[in-house]
PDB file of C-alpha atoms and ligand atoms in Angstrom:
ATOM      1  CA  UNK A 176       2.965 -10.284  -0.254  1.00  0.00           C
ATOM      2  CA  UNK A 177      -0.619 -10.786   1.552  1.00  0.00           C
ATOM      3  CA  UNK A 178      -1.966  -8.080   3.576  1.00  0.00           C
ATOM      4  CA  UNK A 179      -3.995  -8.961   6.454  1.00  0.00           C
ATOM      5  CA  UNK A 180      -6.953  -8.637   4.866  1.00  0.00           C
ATOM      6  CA  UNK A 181      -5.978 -11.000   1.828  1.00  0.00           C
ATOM      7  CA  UNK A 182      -4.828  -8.921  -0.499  1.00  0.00           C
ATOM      8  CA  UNK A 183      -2.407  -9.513  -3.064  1.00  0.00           C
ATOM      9  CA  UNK A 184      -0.979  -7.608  -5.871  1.00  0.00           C
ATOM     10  CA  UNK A 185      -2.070 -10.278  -8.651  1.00  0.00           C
ATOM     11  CA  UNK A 186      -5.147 -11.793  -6.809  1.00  0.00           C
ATOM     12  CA  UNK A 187      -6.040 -14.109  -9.562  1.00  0.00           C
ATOM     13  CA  UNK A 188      -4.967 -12.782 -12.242  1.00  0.00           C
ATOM     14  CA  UNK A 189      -4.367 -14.505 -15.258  1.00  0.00           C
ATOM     15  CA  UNK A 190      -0.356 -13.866 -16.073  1.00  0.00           C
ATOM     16  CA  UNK A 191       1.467 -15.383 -19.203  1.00  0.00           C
ATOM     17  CA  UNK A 192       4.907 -14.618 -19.179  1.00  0.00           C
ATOM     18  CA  UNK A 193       7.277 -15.412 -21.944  1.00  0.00           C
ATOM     19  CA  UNK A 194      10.931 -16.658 -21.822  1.00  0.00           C
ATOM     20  CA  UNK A 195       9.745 -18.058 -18.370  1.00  0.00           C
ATOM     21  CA  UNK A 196      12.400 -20.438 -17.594  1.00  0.00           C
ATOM     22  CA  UNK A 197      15.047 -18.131 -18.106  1.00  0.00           C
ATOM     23  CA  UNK A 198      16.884 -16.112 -15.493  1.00  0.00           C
ATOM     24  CA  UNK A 199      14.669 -12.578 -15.665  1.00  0.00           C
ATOM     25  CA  UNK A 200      10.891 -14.585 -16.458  1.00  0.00           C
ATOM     26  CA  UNK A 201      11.916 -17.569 -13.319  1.00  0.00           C
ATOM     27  CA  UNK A 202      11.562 -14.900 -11.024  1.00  0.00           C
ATOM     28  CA  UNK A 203       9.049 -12.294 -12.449  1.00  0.00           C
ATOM     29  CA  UNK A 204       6.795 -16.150 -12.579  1.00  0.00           C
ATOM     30  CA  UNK A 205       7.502 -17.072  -9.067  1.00  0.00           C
ATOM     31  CA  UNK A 206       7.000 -13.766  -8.038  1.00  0.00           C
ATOM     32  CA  UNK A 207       3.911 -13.408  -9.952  1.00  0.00           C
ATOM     33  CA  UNK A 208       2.378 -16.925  -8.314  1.00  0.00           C
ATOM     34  CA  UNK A 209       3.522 -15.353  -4.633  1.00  0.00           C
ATOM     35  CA  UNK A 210       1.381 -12.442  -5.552  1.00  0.00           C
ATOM     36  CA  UNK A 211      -1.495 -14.304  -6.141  1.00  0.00           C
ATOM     37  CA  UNK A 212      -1.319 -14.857  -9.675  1.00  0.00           C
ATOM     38  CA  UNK A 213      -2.439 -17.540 -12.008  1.00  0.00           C
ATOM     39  CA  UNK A 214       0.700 -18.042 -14.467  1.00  0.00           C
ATOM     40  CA  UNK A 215       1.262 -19.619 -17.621  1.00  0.00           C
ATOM     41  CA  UNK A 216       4.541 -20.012 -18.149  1.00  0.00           C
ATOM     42  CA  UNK A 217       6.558 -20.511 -21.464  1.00  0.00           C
ATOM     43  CA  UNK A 218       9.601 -21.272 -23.219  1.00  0.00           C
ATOM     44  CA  UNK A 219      11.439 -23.198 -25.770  1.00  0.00           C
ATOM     45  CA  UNK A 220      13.673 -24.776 -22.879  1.00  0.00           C
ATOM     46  CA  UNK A 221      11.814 -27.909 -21.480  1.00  0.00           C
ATOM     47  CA  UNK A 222      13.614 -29.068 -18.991  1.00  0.00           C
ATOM     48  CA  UNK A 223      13.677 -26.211 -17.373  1.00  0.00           C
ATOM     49  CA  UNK A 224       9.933 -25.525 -17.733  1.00  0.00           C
ATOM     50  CA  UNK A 225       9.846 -28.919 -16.462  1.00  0.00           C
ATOM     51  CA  UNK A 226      11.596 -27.295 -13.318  1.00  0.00           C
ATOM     52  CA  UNK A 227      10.218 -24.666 -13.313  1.00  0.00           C
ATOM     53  CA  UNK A 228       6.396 -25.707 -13.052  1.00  0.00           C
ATOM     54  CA  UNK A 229       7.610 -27.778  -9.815  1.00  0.00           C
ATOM     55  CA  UNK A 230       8.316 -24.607  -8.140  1.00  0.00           C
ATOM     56  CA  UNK A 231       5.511 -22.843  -9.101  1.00  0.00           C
ATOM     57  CA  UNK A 232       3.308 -25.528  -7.923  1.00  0.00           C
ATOM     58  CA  UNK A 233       5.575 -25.121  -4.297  1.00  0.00           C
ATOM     59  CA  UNK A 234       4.305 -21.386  -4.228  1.00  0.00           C
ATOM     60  CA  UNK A 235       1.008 -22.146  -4.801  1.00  0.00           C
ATOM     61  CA  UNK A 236      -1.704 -24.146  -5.976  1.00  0.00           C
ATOM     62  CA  UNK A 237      -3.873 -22.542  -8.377  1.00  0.00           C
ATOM     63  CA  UNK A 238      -3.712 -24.070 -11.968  1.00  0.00           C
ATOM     64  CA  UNK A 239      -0.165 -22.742 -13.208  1.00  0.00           C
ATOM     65  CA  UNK A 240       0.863 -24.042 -16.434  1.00  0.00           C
ATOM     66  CA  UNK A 241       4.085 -24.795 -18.303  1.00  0.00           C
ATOM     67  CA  UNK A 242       3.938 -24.663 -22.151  1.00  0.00           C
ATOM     68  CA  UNK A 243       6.602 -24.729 -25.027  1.00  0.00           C
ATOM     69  CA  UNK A 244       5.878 -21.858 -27.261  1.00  0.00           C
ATOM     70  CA  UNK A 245       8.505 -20.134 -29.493  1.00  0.00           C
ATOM     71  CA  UNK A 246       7.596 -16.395 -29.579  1.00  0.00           C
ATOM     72  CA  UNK A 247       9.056 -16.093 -33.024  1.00  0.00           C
ATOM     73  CA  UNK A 248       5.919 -18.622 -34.215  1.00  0.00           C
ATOM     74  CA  UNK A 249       2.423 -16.820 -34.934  1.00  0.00           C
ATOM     75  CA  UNK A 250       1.035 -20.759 -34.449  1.00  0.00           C
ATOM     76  CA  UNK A 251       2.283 -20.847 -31.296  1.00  0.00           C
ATOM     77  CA  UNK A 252       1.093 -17.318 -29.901  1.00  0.00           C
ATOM     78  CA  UNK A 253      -2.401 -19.282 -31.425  1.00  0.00           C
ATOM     79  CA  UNK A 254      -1.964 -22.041 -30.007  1.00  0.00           C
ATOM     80  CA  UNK A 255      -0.884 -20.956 -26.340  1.00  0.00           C
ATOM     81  CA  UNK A 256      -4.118 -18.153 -26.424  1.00  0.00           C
ATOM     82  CA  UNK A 257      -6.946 -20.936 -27.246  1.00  0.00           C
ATOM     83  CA  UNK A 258      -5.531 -22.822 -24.439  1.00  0.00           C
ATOM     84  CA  UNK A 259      -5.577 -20.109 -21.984  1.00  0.00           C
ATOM     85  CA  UNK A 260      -9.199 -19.187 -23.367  1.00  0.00           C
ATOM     86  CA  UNK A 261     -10.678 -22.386 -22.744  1.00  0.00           C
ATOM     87  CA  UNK A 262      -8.797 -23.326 -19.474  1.00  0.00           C
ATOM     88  CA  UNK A 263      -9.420 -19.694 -17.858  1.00  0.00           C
ATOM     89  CA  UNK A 264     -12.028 -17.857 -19.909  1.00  0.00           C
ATOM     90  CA  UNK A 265      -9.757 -14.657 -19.738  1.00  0.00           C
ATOM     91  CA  UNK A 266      -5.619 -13.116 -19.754  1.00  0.00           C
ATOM     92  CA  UNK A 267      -5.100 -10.341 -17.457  1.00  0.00           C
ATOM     93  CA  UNK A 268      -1.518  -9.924 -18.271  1.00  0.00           C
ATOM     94  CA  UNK A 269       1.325 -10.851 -20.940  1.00  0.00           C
ATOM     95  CA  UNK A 270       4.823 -10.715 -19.593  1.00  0.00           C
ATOM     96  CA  UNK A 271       6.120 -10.484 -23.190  1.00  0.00           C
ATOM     97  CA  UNK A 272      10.102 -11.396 -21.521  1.00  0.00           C
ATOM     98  CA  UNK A 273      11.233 -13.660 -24.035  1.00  0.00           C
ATOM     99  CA  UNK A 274      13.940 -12.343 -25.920  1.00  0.00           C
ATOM    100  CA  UNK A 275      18.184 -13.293 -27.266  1.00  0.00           C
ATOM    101  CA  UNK A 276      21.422 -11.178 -27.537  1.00  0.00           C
ATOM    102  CA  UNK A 277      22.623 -12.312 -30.608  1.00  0.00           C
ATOM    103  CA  UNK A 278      26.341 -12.560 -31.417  1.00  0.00           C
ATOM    104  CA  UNK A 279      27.962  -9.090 -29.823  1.00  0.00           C
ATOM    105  CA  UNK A 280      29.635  -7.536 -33.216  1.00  0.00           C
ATOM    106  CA  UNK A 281      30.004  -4.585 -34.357  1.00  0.00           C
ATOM    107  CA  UNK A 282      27.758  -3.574 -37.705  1.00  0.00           C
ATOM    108  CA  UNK A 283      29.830  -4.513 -40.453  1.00  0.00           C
ATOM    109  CA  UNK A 284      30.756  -8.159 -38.657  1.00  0.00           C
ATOM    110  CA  UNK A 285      27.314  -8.657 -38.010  1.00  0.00           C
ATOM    111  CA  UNK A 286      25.592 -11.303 -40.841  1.00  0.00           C
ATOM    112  CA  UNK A 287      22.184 -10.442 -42.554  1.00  0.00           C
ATOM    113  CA  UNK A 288      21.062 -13.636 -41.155  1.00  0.00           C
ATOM    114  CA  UNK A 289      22.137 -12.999 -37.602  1.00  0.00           C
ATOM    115  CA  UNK A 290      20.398  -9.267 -37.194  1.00  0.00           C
ATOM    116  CA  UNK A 291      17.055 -10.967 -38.873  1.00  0.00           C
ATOM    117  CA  UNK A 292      17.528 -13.905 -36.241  1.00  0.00           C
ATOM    118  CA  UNK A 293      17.980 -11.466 -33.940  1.00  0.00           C
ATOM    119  CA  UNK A 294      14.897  -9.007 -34.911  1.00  0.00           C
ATOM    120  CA  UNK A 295      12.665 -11.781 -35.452  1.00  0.00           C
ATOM    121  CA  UNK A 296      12.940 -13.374 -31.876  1.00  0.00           C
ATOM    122  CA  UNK A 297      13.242  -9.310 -29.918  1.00  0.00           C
ATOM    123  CA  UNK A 298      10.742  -7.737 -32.515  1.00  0.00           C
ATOM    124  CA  UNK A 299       8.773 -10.107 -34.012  1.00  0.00           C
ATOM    125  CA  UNK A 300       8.157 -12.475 -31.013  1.00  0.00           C
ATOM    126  CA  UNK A 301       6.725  -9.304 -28.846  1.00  0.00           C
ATOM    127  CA  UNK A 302       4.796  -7.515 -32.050  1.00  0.00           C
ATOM    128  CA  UNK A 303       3.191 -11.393 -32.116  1.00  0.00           C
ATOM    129  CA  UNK A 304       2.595 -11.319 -28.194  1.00  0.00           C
ATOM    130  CA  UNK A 305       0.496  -8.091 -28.118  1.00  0.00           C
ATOM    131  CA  UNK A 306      -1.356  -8.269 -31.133  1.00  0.00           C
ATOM    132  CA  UNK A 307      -2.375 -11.634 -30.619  1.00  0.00           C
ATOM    133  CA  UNK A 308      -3.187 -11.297 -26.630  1.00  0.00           C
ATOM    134  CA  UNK A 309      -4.607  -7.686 -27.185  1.00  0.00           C
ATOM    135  CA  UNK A 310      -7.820  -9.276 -29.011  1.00  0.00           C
ATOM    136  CA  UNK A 311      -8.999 -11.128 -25.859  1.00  0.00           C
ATOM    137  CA  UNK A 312      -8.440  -8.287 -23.800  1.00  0.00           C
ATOM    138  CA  UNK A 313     -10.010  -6.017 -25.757  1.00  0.00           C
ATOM    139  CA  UNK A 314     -13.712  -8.036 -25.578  1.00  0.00           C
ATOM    140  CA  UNK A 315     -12.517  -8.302 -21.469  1.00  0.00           C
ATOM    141  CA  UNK A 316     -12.045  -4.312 -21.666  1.00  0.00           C
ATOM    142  CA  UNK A 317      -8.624  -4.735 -19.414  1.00  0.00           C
ATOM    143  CA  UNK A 318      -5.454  -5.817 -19.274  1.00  0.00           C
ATOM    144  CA  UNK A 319      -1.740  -5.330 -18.791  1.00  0.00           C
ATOM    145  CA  UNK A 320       1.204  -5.943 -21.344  1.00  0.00           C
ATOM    146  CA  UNK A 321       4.985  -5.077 -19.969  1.00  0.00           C
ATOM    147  CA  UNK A 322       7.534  -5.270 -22.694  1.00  0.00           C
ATOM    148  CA  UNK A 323      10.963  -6.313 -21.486  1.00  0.00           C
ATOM    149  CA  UNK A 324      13.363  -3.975 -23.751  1.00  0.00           C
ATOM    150  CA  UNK A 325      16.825  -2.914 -22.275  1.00  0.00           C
ATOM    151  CA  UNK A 326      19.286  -0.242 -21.871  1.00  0.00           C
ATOM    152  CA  UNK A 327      20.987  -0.955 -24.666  1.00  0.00           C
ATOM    153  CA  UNK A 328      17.794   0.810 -26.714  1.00  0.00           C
ATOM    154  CA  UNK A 329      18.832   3.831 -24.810  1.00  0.00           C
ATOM    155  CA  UNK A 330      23.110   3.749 -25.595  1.00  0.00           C
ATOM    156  CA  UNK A 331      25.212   1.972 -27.771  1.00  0.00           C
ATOM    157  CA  UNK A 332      27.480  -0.612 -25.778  1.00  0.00           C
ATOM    158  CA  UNK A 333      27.946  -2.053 -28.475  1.00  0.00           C
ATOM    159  CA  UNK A 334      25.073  -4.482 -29.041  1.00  0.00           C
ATOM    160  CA  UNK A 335      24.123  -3.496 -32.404  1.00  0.00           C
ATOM    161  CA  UNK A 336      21.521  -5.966 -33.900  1.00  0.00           C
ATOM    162  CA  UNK A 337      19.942  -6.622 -29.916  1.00  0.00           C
ATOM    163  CA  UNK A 338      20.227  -2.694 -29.527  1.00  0.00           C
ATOM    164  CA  UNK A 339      18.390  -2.185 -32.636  1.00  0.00           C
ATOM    165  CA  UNK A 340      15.414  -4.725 -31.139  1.00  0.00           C
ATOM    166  CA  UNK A 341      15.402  -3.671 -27.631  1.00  0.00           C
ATOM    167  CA  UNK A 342      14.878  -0.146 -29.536  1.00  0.00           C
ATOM    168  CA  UNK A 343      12.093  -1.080 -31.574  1.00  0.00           C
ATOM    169  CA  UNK A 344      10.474  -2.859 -28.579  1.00  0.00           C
ATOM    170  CA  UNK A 345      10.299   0.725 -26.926  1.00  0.00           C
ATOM    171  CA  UNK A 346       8.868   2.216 -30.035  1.00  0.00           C
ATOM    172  CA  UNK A 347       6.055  -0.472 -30.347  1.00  0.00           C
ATOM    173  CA  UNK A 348       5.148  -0.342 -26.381  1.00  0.00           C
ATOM    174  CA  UNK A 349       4.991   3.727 -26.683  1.00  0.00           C
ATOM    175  CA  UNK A 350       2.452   3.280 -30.014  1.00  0.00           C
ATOM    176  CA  UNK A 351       0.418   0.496 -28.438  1.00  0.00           C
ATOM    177  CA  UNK A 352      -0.192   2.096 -25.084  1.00  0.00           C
ATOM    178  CA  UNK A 353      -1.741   4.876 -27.438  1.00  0.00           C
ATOM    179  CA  UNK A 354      -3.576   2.610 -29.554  1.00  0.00           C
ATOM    180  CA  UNK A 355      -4.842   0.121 -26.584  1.00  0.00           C
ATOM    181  CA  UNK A 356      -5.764   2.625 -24.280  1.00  0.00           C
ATOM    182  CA  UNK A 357      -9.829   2.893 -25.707  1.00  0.00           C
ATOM    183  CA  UNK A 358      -9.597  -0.901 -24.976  1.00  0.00           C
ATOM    184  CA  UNK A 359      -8.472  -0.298 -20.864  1.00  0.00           C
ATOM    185  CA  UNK A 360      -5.511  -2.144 -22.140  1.00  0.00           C
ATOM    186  CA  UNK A 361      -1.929  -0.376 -20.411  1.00  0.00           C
ATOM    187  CA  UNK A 362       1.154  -1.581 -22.318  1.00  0.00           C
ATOM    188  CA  UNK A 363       4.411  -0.375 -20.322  1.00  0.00           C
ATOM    189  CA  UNK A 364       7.928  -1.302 -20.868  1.00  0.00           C
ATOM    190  CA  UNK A 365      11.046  -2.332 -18.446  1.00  0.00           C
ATOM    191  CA  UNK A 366      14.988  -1.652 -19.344  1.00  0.00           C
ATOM    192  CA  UNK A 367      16.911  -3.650 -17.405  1.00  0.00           C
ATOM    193  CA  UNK A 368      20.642  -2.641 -17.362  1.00  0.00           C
ATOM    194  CA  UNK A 369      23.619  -5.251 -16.747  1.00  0.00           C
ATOM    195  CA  UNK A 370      21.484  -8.333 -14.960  1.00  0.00           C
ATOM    196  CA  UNK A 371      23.370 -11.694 -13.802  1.00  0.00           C
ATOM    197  CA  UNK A 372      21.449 -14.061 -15.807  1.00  0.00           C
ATOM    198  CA  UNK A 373      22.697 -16.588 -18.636  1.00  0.00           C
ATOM    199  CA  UNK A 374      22.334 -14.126 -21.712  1.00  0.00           C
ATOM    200  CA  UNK A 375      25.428 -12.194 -20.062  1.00  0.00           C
ATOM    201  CA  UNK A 376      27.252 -15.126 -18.258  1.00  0.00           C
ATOM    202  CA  UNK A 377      30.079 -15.882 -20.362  1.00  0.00           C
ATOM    203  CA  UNK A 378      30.871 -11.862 -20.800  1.00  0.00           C
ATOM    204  CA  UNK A 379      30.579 -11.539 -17.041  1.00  0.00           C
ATOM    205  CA  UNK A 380      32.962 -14.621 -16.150  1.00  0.00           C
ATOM    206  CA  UNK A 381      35.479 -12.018 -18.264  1.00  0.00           C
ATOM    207  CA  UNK A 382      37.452 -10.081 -15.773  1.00  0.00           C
ATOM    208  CA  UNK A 383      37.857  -7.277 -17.842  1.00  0.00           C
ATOM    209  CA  UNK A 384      34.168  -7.341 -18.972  1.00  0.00           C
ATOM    210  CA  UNK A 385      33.229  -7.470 -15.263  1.00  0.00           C
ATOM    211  CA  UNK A 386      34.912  -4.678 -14.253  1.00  0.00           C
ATOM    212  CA  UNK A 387      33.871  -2.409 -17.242  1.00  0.00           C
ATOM    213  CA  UNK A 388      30.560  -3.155 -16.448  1.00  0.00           C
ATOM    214  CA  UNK A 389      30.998  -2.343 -12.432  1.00  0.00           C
ATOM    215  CA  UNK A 390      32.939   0.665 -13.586  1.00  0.00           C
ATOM    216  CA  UNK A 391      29.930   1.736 -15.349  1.00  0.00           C
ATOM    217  CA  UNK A 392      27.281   1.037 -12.616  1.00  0.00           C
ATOM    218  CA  UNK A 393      27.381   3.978 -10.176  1.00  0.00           C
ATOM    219  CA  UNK A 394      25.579   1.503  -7.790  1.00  0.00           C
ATOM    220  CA  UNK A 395      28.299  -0.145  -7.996  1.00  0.00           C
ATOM    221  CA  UNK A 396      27.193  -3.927  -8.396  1.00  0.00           C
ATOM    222  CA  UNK A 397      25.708  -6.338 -11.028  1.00  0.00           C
ATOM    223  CA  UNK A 398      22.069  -6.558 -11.131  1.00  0.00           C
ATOM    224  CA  UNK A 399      20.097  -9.142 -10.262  1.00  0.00           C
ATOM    225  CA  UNK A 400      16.722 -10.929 -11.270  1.00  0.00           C
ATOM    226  CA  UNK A 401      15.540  -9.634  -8.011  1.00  0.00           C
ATOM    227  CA  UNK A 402      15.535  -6.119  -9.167  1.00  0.00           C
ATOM    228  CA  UNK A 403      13.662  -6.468 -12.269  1.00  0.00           C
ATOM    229  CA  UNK A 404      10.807  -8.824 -11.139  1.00  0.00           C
ATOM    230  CA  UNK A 405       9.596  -6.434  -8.463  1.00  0.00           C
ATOM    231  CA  UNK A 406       9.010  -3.619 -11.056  1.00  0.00           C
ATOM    232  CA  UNK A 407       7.376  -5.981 -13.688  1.00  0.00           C
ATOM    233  CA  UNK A 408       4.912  -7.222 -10.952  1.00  0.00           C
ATOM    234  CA  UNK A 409       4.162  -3.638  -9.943  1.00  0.00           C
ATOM    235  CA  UNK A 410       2.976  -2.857 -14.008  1.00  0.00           C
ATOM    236  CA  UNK A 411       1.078  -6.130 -14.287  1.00  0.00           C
ATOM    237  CA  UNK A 412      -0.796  -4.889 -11.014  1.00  0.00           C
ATOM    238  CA  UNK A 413      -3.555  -2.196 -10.436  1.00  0.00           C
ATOM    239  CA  UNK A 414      -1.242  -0.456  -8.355  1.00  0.00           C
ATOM    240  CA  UNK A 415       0.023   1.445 -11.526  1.00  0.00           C
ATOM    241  CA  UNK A 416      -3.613   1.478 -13.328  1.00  0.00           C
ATOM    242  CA  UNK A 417      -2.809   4.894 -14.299  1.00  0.00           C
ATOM    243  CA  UNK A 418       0.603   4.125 -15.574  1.00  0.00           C
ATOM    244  CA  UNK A 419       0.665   3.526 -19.514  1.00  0.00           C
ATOM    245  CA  UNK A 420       3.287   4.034 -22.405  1.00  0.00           C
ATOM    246  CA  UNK A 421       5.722   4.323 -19.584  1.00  0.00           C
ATOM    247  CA  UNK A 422       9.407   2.982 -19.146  1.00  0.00           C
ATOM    248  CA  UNK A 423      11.341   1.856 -15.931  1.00  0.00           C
ATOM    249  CA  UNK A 424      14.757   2.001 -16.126  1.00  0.00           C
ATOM    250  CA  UNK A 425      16.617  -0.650 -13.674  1.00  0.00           C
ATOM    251  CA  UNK A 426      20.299  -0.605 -14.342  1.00  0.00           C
ATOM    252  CA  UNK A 427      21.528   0.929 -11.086  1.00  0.00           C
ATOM    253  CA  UNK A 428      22.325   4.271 -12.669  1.00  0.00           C
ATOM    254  CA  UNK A 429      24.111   3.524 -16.059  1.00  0.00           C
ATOM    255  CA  UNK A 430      22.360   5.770 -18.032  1.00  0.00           C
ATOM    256  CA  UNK A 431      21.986   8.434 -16.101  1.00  0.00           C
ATOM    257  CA  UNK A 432      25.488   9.714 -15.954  1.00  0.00           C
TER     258      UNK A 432
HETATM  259  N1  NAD B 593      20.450 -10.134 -18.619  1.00  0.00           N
HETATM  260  C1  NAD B 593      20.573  -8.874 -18.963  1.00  0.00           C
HETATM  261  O1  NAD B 593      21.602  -8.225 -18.661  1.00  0.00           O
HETATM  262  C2  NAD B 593      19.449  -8.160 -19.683  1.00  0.00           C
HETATM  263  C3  NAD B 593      19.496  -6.763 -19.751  1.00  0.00           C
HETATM  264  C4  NAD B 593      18.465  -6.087 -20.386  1.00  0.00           C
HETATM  265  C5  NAD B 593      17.402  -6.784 -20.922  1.00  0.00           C
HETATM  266  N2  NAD B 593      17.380  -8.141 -20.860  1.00  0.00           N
HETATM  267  C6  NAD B 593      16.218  -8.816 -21.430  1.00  0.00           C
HETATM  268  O2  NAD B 593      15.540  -9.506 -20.403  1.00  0.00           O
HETATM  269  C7  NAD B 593      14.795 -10.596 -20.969  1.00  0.00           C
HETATM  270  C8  NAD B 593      15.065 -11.859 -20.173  1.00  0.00           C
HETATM  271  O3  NAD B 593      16.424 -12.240 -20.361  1.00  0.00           O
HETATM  272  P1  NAD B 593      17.313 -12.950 -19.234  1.00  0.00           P
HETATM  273  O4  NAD B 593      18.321 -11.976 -18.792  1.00  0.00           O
HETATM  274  O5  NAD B 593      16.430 -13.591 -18.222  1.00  0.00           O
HETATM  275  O6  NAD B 593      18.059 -14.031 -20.128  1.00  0.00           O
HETATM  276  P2  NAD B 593      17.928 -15.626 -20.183  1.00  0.00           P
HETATM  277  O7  NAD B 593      18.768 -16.027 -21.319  1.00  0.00           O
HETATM  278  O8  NAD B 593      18.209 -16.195 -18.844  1.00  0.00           O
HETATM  279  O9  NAD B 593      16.394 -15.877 -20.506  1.00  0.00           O
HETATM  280  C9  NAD B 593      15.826 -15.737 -21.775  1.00  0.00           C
HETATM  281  C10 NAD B 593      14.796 -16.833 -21.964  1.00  0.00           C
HETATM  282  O10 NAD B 593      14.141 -16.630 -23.235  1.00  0.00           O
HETATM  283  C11 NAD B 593      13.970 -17.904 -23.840  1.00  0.00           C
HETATM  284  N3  NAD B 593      13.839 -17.756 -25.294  1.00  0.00           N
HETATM  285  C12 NAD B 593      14.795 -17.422 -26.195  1.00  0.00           C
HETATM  286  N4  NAD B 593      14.277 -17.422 -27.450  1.00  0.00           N
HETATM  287  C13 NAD B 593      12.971 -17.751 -27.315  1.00  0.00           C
HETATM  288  C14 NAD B 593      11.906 -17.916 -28.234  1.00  0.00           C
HETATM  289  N5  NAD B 593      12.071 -17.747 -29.558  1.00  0.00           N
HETATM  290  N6  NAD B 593      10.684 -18.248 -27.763  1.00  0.00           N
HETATM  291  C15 NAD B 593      10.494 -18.428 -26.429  1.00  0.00           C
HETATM  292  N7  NAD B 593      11.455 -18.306 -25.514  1.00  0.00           N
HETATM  293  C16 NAD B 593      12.686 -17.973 -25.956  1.00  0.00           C
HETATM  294  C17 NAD B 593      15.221 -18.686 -23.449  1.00  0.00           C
HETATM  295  O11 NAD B 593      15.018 -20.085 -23.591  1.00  0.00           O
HETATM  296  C18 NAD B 593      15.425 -18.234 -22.010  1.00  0.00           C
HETATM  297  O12 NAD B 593      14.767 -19.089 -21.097  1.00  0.00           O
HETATM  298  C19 NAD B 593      15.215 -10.661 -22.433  1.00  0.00           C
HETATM  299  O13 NAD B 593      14.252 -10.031 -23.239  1.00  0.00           O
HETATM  300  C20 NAD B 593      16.498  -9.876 -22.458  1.00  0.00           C
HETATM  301  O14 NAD B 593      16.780  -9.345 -23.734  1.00  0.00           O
HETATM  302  C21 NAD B 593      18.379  -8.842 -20.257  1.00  0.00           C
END
């Protein structure tokens, strides 16, 4: 939104968000570019990158960008930072959104080789996101990282190998907003509850899946990428420059009964 007098919550910033052509990182991107942003947007999905980058460019015209970049890759995280070095000199914020549900089984049905596909995408893709991006920011002496964990860090519902990432992606945003901090580096953290995106499509097109989840809402809808983007744009903003190591719970009251 522009003020009168110009201002934007991302004037110019630099914003890479991962996972970007997926339901959650679409908007937080095209939000990001309405704001005034400069994003760089990634995924392993092409064609809708492809897609996605046309829209951007609709919302504004400042440079966005459209990369592939698998989170899980250390080359990639690499590859995508000496690009955004040399084509902007700086990163002002990592949208580290990226991130898969895994097969929904219970422990003992779940396969050794599932849970480690699982970790290493959740886990490993955002441990890879701020320790690579946290170097530049460190010589810039600022920056913003918002990890994208979930409410199923917080209760069971029966996600165990996801639960168990989403967890450890809390854990790691609460120890780097400590670590970062000398550095003017804020890492926060967003748990999104039950959001109508493709990672819960097929469960939601289940009647009886539907209506647990409503039952469970006290708000008593489905959440959409419209409520998460706002609250990711607000942390990537200096509007919450005294804000670090914090969580923002967005599942329309789940958790709190
Ligand atoms: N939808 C929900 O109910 C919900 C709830 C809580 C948290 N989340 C989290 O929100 C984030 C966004 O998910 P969404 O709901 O938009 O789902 P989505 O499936 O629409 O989007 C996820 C995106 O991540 C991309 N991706 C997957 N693996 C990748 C990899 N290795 N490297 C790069 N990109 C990869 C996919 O291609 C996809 O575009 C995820 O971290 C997810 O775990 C989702």
């Amino acid at each position: 939104m522009e003020r009168e007098d110009g201002w934007m919550r991302l004037n110019n910033k630099v914003v890479l968000i991962t996972g970007a052509a997926g339901g959650q990182g679409r908007k937080e991107a095209l939000l990001s570019a309405a704001e005034g942003g400069i994003v760089i947007a990634t995924d392993v999905n092409v064609q809708a990158l492809e897609t996605l980058e046309a829209e951007l460019l609709q919302v504004s015209d400042k440079g966005h960008m459209t990369m592939i970049h698998d989170i899980s890759k250390e080359i990639d995280w690499q590859r995508i930072m000496s690009e955004i070095k040399e084509r902007f000199g700086r990163i002002d914020v990592l949208i580290n959104n990226a991130g898969i549900i895994g097969k929904v089984e219970s422990y003992h049905n779940t396969t050794i080789e599932e849970f480690r596909r699982v970790m290493e995408t959740n886990v490993w893709g955002t441990y890879l996101g701020m320790r690579t991006v946290v170097l530049a920011m460190k010589e810039q002496q600022s920056g913003s990282i918002i990890n994208v964990s979930s409410i199923a860090s917080m209760v069971g519902l029966g996600l165990s190998p996801y639960g168990a990432s989403k967890g450890a992606v809390r854990s790691m945003t609460k120890s780097a907003a400590g670590d970062f901090a000398k550095y003017n580096v804020r890492v926060n953290a967003v748990l999104p509850g039950f959001i109508e995106t493709e990672m819960i499509k097929d469960q939601l097109e289940q009647e009886q899946v539907h209506n647990w989840y409503m039952d469970k809402t006290p708000l008593r809808r489905i959440g959409s990428t419209d409520d998460v983007a706002p609250a990711v744009v607000f942390l990537a903003s200096d509007e919450s420059q005294f804000i670090t190591g914090s969580e923002i719970v967005i599942d329309g009251g789940v958790t709190a009964i």
